[in-house]
mmCIF file of C-alpha atoms in Angstrom:
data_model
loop_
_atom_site.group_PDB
_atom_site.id
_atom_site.type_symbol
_atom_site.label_atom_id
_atom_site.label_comp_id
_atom_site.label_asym_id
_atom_site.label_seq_id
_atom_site.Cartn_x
_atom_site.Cartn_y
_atom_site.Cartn_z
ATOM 1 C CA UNK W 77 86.769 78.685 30.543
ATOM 2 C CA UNK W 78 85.575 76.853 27.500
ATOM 3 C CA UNK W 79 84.973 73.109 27.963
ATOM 4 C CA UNK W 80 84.454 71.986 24.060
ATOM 5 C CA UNK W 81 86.849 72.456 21.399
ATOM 6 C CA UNK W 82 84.959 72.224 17.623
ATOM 7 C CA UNK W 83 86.872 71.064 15.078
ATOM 8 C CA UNK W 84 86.743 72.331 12.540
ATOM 9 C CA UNK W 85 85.970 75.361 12.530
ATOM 10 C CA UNK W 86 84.129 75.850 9.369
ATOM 11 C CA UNK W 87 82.953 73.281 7.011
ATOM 12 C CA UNK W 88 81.426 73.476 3.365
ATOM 13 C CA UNK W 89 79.937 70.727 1.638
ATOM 14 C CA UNK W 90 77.403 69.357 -0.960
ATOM 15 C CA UNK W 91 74.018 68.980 -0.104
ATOM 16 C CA UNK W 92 73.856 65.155 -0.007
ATOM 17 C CA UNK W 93 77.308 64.491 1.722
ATOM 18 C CA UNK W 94 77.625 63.552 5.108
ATOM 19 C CA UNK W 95 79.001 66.248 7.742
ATOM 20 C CA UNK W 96 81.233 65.157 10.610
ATOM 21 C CA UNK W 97 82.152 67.666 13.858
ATOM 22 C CA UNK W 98 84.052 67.147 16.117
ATOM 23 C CA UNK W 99 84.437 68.156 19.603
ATOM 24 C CA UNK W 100 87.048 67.794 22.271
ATOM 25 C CA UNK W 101 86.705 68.723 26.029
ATOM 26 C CA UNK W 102 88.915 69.063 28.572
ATOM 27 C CA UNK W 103 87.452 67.284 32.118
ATOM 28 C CA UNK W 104 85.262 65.000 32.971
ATOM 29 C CA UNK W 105 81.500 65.262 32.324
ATOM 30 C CA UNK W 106 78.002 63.865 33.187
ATOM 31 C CA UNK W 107 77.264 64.592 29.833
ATOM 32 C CA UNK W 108 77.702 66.153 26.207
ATOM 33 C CA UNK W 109 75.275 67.921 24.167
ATOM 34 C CA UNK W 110 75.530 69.273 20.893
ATOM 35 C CA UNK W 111 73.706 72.558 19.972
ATOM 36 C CA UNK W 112 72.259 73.985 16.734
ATOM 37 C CA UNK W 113 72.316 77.824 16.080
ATOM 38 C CA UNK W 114 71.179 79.514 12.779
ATOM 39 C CA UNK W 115 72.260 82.836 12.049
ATOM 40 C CA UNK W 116 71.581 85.422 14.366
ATOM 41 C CA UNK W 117 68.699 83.398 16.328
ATOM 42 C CA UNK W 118 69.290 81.076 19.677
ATOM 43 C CA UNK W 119 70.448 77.743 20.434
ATOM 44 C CA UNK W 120 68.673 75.024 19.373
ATOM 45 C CA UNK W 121 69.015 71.443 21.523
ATOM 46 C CA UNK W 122 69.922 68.460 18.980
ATOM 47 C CA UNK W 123 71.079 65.217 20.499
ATOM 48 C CA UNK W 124 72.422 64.373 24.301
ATOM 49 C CA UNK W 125 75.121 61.626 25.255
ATOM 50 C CA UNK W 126 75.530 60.209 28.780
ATOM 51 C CA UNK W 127 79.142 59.891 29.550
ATOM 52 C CA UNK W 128 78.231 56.019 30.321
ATOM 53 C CA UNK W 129 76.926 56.071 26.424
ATOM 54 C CA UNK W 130 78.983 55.305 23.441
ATOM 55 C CA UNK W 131 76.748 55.991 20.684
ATOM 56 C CA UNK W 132 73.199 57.717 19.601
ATOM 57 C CA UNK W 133 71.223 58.299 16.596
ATOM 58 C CA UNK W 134 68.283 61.003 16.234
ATOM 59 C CA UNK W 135 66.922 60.758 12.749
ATOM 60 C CA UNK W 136 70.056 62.048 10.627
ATOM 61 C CA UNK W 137 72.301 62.810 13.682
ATOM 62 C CA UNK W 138 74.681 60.519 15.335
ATOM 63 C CA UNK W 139 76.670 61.008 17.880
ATOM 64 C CA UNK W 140 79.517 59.073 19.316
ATOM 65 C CA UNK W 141 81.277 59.535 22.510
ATOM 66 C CA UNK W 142 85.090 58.857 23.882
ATOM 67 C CA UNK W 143 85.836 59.113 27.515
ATOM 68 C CA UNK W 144 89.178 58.152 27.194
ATOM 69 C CA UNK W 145 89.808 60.067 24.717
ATOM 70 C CA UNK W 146 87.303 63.689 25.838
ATOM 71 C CA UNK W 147 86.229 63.522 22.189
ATOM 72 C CA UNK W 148 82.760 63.772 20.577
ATOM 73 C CA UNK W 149 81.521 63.375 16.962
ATOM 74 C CA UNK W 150 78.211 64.837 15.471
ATOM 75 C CA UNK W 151 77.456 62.598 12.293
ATOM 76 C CA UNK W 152 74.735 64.470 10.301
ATOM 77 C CA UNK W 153 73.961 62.517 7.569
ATOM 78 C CA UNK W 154 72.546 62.994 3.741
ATOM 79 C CA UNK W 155 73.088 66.603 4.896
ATOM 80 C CA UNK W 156 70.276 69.690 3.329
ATOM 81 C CA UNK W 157 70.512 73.148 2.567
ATOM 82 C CA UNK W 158 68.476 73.761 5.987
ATOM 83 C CA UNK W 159 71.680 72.495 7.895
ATOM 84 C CA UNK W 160 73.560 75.244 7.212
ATOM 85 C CA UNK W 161 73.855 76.704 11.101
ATOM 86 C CA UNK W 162 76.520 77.050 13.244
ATOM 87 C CA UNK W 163 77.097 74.014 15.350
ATOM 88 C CA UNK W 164 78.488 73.894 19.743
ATOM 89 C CA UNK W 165 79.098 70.926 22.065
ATOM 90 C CA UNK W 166 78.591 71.637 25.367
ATOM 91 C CA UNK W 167 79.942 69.771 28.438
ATOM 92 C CA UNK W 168 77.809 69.588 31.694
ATOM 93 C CA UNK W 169 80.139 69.284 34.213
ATOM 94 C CA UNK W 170 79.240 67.859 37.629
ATOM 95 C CA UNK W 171 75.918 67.469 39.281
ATOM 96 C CA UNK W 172 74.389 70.805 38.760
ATOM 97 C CA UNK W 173 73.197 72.171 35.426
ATOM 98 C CA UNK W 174 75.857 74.221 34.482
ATOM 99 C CA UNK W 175 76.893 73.983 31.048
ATOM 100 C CA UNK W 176 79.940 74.890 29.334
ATOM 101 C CA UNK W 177 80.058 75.618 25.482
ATOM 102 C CA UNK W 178 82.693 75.407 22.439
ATOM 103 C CA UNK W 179 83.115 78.216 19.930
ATOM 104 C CA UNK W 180 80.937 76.383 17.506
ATOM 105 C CA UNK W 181 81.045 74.841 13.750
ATOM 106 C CA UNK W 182 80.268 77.111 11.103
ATOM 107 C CA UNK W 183 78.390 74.715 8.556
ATOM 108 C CA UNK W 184 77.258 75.510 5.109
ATOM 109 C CA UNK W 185 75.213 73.179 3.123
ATOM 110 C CA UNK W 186 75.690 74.083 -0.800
ATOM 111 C CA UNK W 187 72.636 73.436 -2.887
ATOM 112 C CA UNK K 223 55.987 73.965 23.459
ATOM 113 C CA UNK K 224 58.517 75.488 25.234
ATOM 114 C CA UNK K 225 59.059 78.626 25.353
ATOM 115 C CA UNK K 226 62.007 81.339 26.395
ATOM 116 C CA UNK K 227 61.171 84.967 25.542
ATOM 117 C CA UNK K 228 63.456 88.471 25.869
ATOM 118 C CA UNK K 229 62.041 91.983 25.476
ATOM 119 C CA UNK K 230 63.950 93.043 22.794
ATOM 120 C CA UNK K 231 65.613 91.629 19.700
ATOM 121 C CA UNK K 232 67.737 94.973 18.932
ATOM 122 C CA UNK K 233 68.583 97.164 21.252
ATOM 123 C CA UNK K 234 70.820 100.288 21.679
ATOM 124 C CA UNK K 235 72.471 102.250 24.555
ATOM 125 C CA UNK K 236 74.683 104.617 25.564
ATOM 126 C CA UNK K 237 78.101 104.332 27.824
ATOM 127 C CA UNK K 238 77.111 104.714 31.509
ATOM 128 C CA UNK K 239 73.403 103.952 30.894
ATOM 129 C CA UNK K 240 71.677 101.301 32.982
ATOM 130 C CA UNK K 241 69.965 98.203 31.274
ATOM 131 C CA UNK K 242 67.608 96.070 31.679
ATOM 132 C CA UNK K 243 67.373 92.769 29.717
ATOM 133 C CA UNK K 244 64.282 90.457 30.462
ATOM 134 C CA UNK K 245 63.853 86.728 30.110
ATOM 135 C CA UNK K 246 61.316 84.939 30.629
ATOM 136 C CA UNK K 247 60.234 81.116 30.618
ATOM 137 C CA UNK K 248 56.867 79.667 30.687
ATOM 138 C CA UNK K 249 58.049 75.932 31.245
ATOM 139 C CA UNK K 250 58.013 76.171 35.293
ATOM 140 C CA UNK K 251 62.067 75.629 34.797
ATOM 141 C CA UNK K 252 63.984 75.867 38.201
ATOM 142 C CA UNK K 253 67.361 76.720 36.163
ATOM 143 C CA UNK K 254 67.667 80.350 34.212
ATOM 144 C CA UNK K 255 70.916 81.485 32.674
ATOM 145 C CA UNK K 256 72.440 84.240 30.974
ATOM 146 C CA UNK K 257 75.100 84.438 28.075
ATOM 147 C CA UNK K 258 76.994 86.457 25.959
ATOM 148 C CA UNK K 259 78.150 85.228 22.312
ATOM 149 C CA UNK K 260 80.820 86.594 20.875
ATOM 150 C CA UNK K 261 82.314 85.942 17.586
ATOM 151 C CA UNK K 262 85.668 83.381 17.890
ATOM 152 C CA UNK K 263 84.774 83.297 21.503
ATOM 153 C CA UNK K 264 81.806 81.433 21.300
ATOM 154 C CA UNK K 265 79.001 81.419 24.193
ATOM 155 C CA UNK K 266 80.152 82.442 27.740
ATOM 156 C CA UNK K 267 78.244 82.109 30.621
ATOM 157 C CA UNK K 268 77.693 85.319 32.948
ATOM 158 C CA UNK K 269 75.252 84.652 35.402
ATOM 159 C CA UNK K 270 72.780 81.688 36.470
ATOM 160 C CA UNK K 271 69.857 80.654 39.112
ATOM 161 C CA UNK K 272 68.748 77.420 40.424
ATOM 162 C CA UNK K 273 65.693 79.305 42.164
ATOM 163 C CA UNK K 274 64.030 81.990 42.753
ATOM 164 C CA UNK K 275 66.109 84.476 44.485
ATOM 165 C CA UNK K 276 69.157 82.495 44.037
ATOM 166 C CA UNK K 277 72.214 83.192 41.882
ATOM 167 C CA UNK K 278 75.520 82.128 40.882
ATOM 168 C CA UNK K 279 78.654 83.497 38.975
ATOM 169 C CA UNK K 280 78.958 82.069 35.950
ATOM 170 C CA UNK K 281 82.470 82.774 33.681
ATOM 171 C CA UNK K 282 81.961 86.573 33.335
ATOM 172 C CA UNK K 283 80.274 88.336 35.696
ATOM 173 C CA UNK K 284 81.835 91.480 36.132
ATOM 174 C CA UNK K 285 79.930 94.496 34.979
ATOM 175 C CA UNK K 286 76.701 92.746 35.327
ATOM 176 C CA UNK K 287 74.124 91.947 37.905
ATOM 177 C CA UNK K 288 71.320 89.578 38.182
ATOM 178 C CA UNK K 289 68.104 89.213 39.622
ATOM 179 C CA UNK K 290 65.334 86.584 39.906
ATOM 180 C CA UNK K 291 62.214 87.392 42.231
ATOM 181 C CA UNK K 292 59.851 85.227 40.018
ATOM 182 C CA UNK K 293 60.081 81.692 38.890
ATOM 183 C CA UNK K 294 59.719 82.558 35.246
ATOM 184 C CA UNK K 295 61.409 85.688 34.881
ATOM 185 C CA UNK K 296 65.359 86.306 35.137
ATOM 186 C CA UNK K 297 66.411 89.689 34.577
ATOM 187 C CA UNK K 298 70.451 90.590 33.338
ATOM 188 C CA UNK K 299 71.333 94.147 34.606
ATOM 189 C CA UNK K 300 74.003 96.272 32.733
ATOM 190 C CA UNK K 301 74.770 99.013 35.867
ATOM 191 C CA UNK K 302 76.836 101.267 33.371
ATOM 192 C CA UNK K 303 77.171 100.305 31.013
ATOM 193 C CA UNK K 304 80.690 100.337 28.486
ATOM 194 C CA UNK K 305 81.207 99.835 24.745
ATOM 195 C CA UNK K 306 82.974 96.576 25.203
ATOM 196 C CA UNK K 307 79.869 95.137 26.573
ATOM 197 C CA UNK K 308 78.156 94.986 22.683
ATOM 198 C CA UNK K 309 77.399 91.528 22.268
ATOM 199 C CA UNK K 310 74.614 89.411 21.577
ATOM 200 C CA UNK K 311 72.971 88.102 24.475
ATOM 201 C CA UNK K 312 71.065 84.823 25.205
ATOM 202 C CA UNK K 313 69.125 83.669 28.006
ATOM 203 C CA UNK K 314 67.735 79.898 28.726
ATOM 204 C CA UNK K 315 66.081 77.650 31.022
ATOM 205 C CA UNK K 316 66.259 74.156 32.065
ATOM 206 C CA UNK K 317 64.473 72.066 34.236
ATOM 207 C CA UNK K 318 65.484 70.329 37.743
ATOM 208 C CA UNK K 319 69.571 69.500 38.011
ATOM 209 C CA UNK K 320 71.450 67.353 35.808
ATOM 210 C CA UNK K 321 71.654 66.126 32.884
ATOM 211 C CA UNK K 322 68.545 67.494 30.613
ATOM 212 C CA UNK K 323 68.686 70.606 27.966
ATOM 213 C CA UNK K 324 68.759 74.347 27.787
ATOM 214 C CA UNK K 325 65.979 75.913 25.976
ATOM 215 C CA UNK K 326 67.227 79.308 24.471
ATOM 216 C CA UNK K 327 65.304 82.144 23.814
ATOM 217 C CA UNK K 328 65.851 84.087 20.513
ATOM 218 C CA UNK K 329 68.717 86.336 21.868
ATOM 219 C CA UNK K 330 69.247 89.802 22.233
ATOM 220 C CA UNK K 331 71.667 92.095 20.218
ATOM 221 C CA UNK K 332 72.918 95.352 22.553
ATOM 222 C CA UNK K 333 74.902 98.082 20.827
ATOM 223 C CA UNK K 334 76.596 100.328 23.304
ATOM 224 C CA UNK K 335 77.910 103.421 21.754
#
C-alpha cells in the first residue's frame, strides 16, 4: 500500500525559480524522507525529517513537516537544469526499517 | 562511498524461465530490500531482510522468492517467470533499524517476452 501521496505530479519550471513538492501520507511515522531519481538510474537519498522535527535545510533543500496534518514539503530552491529528476517521499513506519514510497514528482528544470 | 551493485543493467527472458537477480552491498548493511518500479505506480516493495538468512514479505511478493546466505549479497528469484513481471527492478541497503537511509543500487530493467 503506498504511504506518500506527491503532489503534483509533474512540475515544469524556469531554471532559477523555486520548486515546491508536496507529499501527503496516510499513518503515523518515525520518519519522512524524500528521494531523488534521475531517469532510468536508482534512488538517490536527499534530506530526512524526524516526525518530532518541523523543519530542515540541506544546502538548497528544505523540508517542512506536519503531523497533524500527514503532510510534507520539499523546498528546492534557485532550482538548475541538473534538478530535473523524478522526486518520492517515503514514510518509515514503525520501528523497523521498512519504508514505504509515493509515486514520485516528475520535475523538469527548463534552461 | 557506499556502494549497492546488481549484475545486470538490461536484461531479457522468456515466460517460464527462472531468474536470478543479484545485489550486492559492500557497506556491512544488516537491511537489504528489493523493489519493483512501475510507471504511475511508483516503487513497491517485494521482499526484504534484516539478516542473513532472514526474510520478510514486503507489498508484492507473489511470484518471487528471496534469498540471503551472505551479509552483502541478496538475491531476488523469478521461479517462472510471466510477462507481467517486466519492470524495472531496484535493490538497497540500509544499516541497523530505524530511522537512517536506503542506498539504491542502479536498478535493473527485465523484459519478459
Amino acid at each position: 500500500s503506498q504511504q506518500g501521496e506527491e503532489d503534483p505530479q509533474a512540475l515544469s519550471i524556469q531554471e532559477g525559480e523555486n520548486a515546491t513538492m508536496n507529499c501527503s501520507y496516510k499513518t503515523s511515522i518515525n520518519n519522512l524522507q524524500w528521494y531523488r531519481q534521475n531517469s532510468g538510474r536508482g534512488l538517490v537519498h536527499l534530506i530526512l525529517i524526524r516526525s518530532n522535527e518541523r523543519e530542515k535545510h540541506s544546502g538548497r533543500l528544505r523540508v517542512t513537516l506536519d503531523t497533524s496534518k500527514k503532510s510534507s514539503s520539499l523546498l528546492i530552491t534557485a532550482s538548475r537544469a541538473a534538478d530535473t529528476a523524478s522526486y518520492f517521499c517515503a514514510g518509515l513506519l514503525g520501528a523497523n526499517s521498512k519504508l514505504t514510497f509515493g509515486k514520485g514528482i516528475t520535475l523538469s528544470v527548463r534552461p | 562511498d557506499v556502494k549497492v551493485t546488481q549484475s545486470s543493467r538490461y536484461l531479457v527472458k522468456r515466460t517460464g524461465e527462472k531468474v536470478f537477480l543479484e545485489c550486492v552491498q559492500d557497506m556491512d548493511h544488516e537491511n537489504m530490500f528489493w523493489y519493483r518500479q512501475d510507471p504511475g505506480l511508483g516503487l513497491r516493495l517485494i521482499y526484504f531482510s534484516y539478516d542473513v538468512k532472514m526474510k520478510e514479505k514486503g507489498d508484492i511478493p507473489e511470484g518471487y522468492s528471496v534469498s540471503r546466505e551472505k551479509k552483502e549479497r541478496f538475491s531476488l528469484i523469478l521461479e517462472s517467470a510471466s510477462t507481467n513481471q517486466t519492470s524495472m527492478y531496484l535493490c538497497a541497503s540500509s544499516f541497523g533499524l530505524g530511522t537512517l537511509e536506503q542506498y539504491f543500487g542502479p536498478g535493473t530493467r527485465l523484459t519478459v517476452t
